PDB file of C-alpha atoms in Angstrom:
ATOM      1  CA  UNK A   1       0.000   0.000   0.000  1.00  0.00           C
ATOM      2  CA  UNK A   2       1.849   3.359  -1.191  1.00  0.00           C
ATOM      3  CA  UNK A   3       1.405   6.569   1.440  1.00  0.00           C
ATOM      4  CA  UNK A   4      -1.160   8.193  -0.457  1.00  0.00           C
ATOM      5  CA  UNK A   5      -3.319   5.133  -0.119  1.00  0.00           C
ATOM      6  CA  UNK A   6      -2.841   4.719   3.343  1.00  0.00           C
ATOM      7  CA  UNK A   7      -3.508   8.704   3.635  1.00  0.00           C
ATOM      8  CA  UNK A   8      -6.826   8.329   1.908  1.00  0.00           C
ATOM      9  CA  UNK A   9      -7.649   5.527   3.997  1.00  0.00           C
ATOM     10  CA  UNK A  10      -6.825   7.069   7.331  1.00  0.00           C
ATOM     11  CA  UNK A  11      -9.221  10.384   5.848  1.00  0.00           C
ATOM     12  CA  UNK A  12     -11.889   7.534   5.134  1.00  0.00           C
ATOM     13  CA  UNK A  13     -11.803   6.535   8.390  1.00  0.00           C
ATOM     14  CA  UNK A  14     -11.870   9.489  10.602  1.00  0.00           C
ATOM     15  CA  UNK A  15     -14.610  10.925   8.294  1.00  0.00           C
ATOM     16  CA  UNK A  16     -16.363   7.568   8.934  1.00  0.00           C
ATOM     17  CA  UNK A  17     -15.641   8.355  12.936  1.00  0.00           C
ATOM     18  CA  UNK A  18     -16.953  11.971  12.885  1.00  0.00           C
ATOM     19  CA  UNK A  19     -20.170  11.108  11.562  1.00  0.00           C
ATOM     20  CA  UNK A  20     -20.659   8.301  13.726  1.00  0.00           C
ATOM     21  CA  UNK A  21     -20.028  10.866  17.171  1.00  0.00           C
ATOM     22  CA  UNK A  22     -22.124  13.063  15.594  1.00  0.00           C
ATOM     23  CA  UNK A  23     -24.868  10.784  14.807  1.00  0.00           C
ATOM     24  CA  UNK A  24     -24.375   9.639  18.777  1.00  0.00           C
ATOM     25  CA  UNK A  25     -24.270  12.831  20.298  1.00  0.00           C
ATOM     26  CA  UNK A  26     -27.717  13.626  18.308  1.00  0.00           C
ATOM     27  CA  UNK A  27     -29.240  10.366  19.380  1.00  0.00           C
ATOM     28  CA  UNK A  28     -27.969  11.129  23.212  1.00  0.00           C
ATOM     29  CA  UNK A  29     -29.765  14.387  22.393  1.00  0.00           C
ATOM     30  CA  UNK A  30     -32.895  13.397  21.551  1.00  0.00           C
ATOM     31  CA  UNK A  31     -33.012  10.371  24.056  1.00  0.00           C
ATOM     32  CA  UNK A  32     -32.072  12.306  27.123  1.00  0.00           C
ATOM     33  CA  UNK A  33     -34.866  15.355  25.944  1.00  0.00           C
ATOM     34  CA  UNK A  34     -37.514  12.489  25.641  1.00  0.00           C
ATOM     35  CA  UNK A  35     -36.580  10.957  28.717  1.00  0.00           C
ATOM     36  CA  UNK A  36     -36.778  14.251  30.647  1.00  0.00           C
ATOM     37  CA  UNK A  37     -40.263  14.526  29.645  1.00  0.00           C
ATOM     38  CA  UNK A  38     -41.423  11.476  30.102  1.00  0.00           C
ATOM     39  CA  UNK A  39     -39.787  11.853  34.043  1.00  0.00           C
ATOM     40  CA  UNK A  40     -41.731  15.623  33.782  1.00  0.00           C
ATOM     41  CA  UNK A  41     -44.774  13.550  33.332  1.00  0.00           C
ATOM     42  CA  UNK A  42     -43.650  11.212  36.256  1.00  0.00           C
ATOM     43  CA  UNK A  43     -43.632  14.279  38.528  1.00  0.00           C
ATOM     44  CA  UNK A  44     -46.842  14.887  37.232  1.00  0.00           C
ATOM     45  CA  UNK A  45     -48.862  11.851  38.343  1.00  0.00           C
ATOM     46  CA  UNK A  46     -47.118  11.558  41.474  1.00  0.00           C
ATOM     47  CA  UNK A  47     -48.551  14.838  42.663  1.00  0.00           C
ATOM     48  CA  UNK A  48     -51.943  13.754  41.397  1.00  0.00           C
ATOM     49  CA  UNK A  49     -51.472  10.638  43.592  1.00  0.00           C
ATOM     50  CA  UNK A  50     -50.226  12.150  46.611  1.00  0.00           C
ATOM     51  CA  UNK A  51     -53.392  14.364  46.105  1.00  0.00           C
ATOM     52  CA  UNK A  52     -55.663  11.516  46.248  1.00  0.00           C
ATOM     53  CA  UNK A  53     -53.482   9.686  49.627  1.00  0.00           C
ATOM     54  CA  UNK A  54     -54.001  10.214  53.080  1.00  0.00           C
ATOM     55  CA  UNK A  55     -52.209   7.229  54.785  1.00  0.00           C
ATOM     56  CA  UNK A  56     -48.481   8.796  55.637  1.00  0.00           C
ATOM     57  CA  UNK A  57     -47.114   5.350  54.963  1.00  0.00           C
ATOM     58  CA  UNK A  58     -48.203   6.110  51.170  1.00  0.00           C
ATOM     59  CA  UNK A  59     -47.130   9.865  51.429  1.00  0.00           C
ATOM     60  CA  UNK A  60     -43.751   9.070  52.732  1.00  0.00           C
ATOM     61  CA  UNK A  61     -43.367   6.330  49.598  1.00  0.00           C
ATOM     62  CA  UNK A  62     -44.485   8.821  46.986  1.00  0.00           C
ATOM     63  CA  UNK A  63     -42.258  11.142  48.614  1.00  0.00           C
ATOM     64  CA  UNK A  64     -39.175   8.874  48.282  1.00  0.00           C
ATOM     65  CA  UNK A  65     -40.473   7.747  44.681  1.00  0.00           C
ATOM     66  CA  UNK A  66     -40.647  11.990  43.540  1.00  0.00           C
ATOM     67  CA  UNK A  67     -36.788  11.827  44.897  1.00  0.00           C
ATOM     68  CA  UNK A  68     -35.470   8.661  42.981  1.00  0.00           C
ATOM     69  CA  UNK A  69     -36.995  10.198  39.838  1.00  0.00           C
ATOM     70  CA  UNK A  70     -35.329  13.443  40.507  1.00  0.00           C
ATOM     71  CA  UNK A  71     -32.246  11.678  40.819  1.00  0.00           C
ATOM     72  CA  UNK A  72     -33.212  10.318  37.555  1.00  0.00           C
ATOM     73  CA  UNK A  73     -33.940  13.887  36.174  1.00  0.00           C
ATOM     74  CA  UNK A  74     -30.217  14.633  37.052  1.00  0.00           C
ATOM     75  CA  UNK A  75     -28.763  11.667  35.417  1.00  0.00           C
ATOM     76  CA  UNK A  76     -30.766  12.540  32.567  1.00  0.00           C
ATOM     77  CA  UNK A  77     -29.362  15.979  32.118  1.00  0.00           C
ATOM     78  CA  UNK A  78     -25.712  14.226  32.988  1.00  0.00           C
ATOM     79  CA  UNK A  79     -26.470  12.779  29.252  1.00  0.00           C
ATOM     80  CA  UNK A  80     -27.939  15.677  27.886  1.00  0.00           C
ATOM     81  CA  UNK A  81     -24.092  17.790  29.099  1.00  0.00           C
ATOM     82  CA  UNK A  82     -21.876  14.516  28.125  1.00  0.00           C
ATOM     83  CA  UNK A  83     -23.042  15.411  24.756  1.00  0.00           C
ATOM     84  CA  UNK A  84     -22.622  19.880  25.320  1.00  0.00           C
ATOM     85  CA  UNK A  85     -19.347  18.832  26.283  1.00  0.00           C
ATOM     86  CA  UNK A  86     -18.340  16.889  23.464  1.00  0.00           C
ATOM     87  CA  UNK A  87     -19.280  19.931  21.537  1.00  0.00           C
ATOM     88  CA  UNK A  88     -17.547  22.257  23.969  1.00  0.00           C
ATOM     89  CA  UNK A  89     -20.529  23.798  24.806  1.00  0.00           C
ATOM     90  CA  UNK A  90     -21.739  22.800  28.351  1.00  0.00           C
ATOM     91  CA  UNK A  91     -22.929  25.526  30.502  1.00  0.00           C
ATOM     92  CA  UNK A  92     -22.955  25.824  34.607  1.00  0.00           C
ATOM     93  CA  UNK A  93     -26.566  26.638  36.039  1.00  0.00           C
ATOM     94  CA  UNK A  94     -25.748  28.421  39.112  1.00  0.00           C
ATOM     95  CA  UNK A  95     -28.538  29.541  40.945  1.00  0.00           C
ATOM     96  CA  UNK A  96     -29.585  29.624  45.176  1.00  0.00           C
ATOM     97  CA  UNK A  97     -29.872  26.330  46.599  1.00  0.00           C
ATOM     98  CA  UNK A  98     -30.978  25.315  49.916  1.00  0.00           C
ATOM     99  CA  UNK A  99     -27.716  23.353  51.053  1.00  0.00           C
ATOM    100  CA  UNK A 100     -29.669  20.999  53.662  1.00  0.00           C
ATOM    101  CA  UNK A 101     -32.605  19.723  51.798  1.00  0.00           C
ATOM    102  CA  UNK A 102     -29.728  19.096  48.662  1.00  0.00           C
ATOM    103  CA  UNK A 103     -28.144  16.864  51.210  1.00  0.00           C
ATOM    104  CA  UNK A 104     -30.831  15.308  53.091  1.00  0.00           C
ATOM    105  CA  UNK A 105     -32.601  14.673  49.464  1.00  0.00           C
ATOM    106  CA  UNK A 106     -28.998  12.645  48.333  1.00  0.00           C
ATOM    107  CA  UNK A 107     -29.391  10.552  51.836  1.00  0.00           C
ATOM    108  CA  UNK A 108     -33.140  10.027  51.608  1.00  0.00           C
ATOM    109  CA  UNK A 109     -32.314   8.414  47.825  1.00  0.00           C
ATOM    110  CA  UNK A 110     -30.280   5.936  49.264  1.00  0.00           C
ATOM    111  CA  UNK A 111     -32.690   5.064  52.694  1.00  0.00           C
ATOM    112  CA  UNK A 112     -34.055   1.968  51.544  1.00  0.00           C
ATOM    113  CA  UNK A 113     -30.330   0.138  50.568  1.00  0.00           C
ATOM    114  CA  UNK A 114     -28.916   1.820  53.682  1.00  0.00           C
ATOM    115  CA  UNK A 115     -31.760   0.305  55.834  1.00  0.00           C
ATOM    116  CA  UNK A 116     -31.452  -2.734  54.305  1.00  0.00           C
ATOM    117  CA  UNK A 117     -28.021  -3.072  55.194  1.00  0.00           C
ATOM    118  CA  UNK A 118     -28.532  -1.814  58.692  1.00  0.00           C
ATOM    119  CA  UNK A 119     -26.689   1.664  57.721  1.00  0.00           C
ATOM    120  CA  UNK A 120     -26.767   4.735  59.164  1.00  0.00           C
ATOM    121  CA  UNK A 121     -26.925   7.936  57.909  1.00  0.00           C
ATOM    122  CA  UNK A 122     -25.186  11.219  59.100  1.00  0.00           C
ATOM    123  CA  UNK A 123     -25.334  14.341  58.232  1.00  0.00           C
ATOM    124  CA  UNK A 124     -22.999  17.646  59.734  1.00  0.00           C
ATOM    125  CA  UNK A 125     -23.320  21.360  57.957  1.00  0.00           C
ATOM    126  CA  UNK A 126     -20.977  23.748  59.700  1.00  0.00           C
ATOM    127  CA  UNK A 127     -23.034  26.251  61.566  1.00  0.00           C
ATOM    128  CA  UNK A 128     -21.153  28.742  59.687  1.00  0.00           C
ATOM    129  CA  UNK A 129     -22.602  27.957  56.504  1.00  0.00           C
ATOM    130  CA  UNK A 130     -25.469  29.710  55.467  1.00  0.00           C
ATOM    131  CA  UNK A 131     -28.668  28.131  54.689  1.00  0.00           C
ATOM    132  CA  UNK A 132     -28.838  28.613  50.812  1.00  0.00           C
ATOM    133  CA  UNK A 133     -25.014  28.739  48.606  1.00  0.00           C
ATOM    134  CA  UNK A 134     -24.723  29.483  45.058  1.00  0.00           C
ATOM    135  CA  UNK A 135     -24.043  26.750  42.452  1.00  0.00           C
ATOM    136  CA  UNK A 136     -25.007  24.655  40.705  1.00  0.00           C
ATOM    137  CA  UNK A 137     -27.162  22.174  42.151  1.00  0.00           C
ATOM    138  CA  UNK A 138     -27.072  19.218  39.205  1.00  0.00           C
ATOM    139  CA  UNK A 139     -22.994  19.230  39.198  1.00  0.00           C
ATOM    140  CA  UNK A 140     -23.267  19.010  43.499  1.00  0.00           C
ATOM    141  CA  UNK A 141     -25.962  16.485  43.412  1.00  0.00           C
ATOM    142  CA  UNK A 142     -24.000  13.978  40.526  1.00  0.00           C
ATOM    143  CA  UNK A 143     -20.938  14.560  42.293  1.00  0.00           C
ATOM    144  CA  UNK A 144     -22.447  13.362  45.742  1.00  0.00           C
ATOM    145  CA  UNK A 145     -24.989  10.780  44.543  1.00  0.00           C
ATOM    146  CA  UNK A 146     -21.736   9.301  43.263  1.00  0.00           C
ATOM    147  CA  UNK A 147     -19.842   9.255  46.186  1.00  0.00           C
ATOM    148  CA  UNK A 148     -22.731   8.608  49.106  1.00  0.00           C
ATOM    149  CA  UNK A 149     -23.955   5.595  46.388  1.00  0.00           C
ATOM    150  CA  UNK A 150     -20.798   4.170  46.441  1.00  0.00           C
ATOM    151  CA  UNK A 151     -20.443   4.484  50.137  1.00  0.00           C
ATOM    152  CA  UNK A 152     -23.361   2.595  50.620  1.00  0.00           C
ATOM    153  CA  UNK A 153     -22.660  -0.188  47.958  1.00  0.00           C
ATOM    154  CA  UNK A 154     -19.435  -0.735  49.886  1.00  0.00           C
ATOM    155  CA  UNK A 155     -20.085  -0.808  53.675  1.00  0.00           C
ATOM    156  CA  UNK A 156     -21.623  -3.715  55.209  1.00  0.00           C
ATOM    157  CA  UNK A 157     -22.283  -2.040  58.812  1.00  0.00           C
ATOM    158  CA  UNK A 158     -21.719   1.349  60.430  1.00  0.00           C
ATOM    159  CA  UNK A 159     -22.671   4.506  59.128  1.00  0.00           C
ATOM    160  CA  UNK A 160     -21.984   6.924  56.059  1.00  0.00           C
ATOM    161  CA  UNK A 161     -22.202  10.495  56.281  1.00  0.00           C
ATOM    162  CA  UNK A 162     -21.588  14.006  54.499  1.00  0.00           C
ATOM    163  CA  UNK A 163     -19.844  16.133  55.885  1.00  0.00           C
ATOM    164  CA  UNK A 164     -19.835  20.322  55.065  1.00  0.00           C
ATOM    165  CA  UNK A 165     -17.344  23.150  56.121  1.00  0.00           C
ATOM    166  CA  UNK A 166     -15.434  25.603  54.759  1.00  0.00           C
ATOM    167  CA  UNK A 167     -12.312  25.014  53.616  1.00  0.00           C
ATOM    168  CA  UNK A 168      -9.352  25.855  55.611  1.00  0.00           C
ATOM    169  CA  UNK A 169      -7.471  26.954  52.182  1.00  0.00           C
ATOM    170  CA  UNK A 170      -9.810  29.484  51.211  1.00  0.00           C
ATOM    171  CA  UNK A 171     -12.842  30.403  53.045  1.00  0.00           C
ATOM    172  CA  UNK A 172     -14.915  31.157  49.747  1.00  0.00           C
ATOM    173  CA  UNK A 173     -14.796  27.532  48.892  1.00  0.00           C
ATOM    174  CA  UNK A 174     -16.917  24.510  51.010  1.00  0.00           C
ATOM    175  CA  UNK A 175     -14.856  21.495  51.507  1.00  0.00           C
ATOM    176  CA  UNK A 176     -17.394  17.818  50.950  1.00  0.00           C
ATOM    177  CA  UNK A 177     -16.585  14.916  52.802  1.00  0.00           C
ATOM    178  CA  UNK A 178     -18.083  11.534  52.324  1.00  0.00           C
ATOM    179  CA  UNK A 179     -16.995   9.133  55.320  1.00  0.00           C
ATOM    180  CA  UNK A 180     -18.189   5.736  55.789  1.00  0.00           C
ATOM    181  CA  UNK A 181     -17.165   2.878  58.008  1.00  0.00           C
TER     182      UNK A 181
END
């Protein structure tokens, strides 16, 4: 095979390759915007249920069920960036969150594997830290989901917690820990 050959082979190829991301990254597109409605609709008839429920047993389930699906929401729009990034295009959504209900909303995801296991689950937010922070709340929530899920998935007995202060390095910044036994 002489260079020029090989050359218009290698051209092939990667032209081949390009249209094959591309095709992907629309296809991640359009599943993840699909997706997000059809968990929009979720939201939907949950409320309607809840609505309709008056045992707290129920109310409590419906309640956990409304978190695991925005969990899902998140990991939805974790597909819907993965292809803005390949495109060099993602953007940050800062915007006031209520640091504490984040949190408690990442534990409460995980209750029924961390009861099942015998788990418990901590939570400590420096007193110095006010209520609501700016950022953004999809990035925290993957980031921790991540971490406190894998906590869980490997600790047999104990506890796992998160853990919130301000970092010693520079006081603008929150320092995250995830600790488990």
């Amino acid at each position: 095979m002489c260079i020029r050959d090989r050359d218009k082979s290698l051209k092939n190829t990667l032209q081949i390759q390009m249209a094959q991301n591309a095709y992907k990254d629309q296809l991640m597109g359009v599943v993840s915007h699909d997706m997000r409605n059809l968990v929009n609709n979720f939201f939907g008839f949950l409320k309607r249920l809840k609505e309709q429920v008056h045992s707290q047993d129920c109310i409590h389930l419906l309640d956990e069920a409304q978190t695991c699906g925005q969990f899902l929401h998140v990991l939805l729009s974790d597909l819907a960036d993965s292809v803005q990034i390949s495109k060099g295009v993602l953007k940050i959504q800062k915007n006031y969150v209520n640091l504490r209900e984040c949190l408690e909303n990442t534990l409460k995801i995980f209750s029924s594997q961390a009861n099942q296991k015998g788990l418990k689950r901590l939570l400590y937010v420096s007193k110095e830290i006010s209520e609501c922070i700016y950022t953004d709340k999809n990035r925290l929530m993957q980031v921790l989901l991540n971490l406190v899920g894998n906590s869980i998935k490997f600790t047999s007995k104990g506890f796992v917690s998160i853990q919130v202060e301000r970092s010693t390095q520079d006081p603008n910044c929150l320092k995250f820990t995830v600790k488990d036994t």
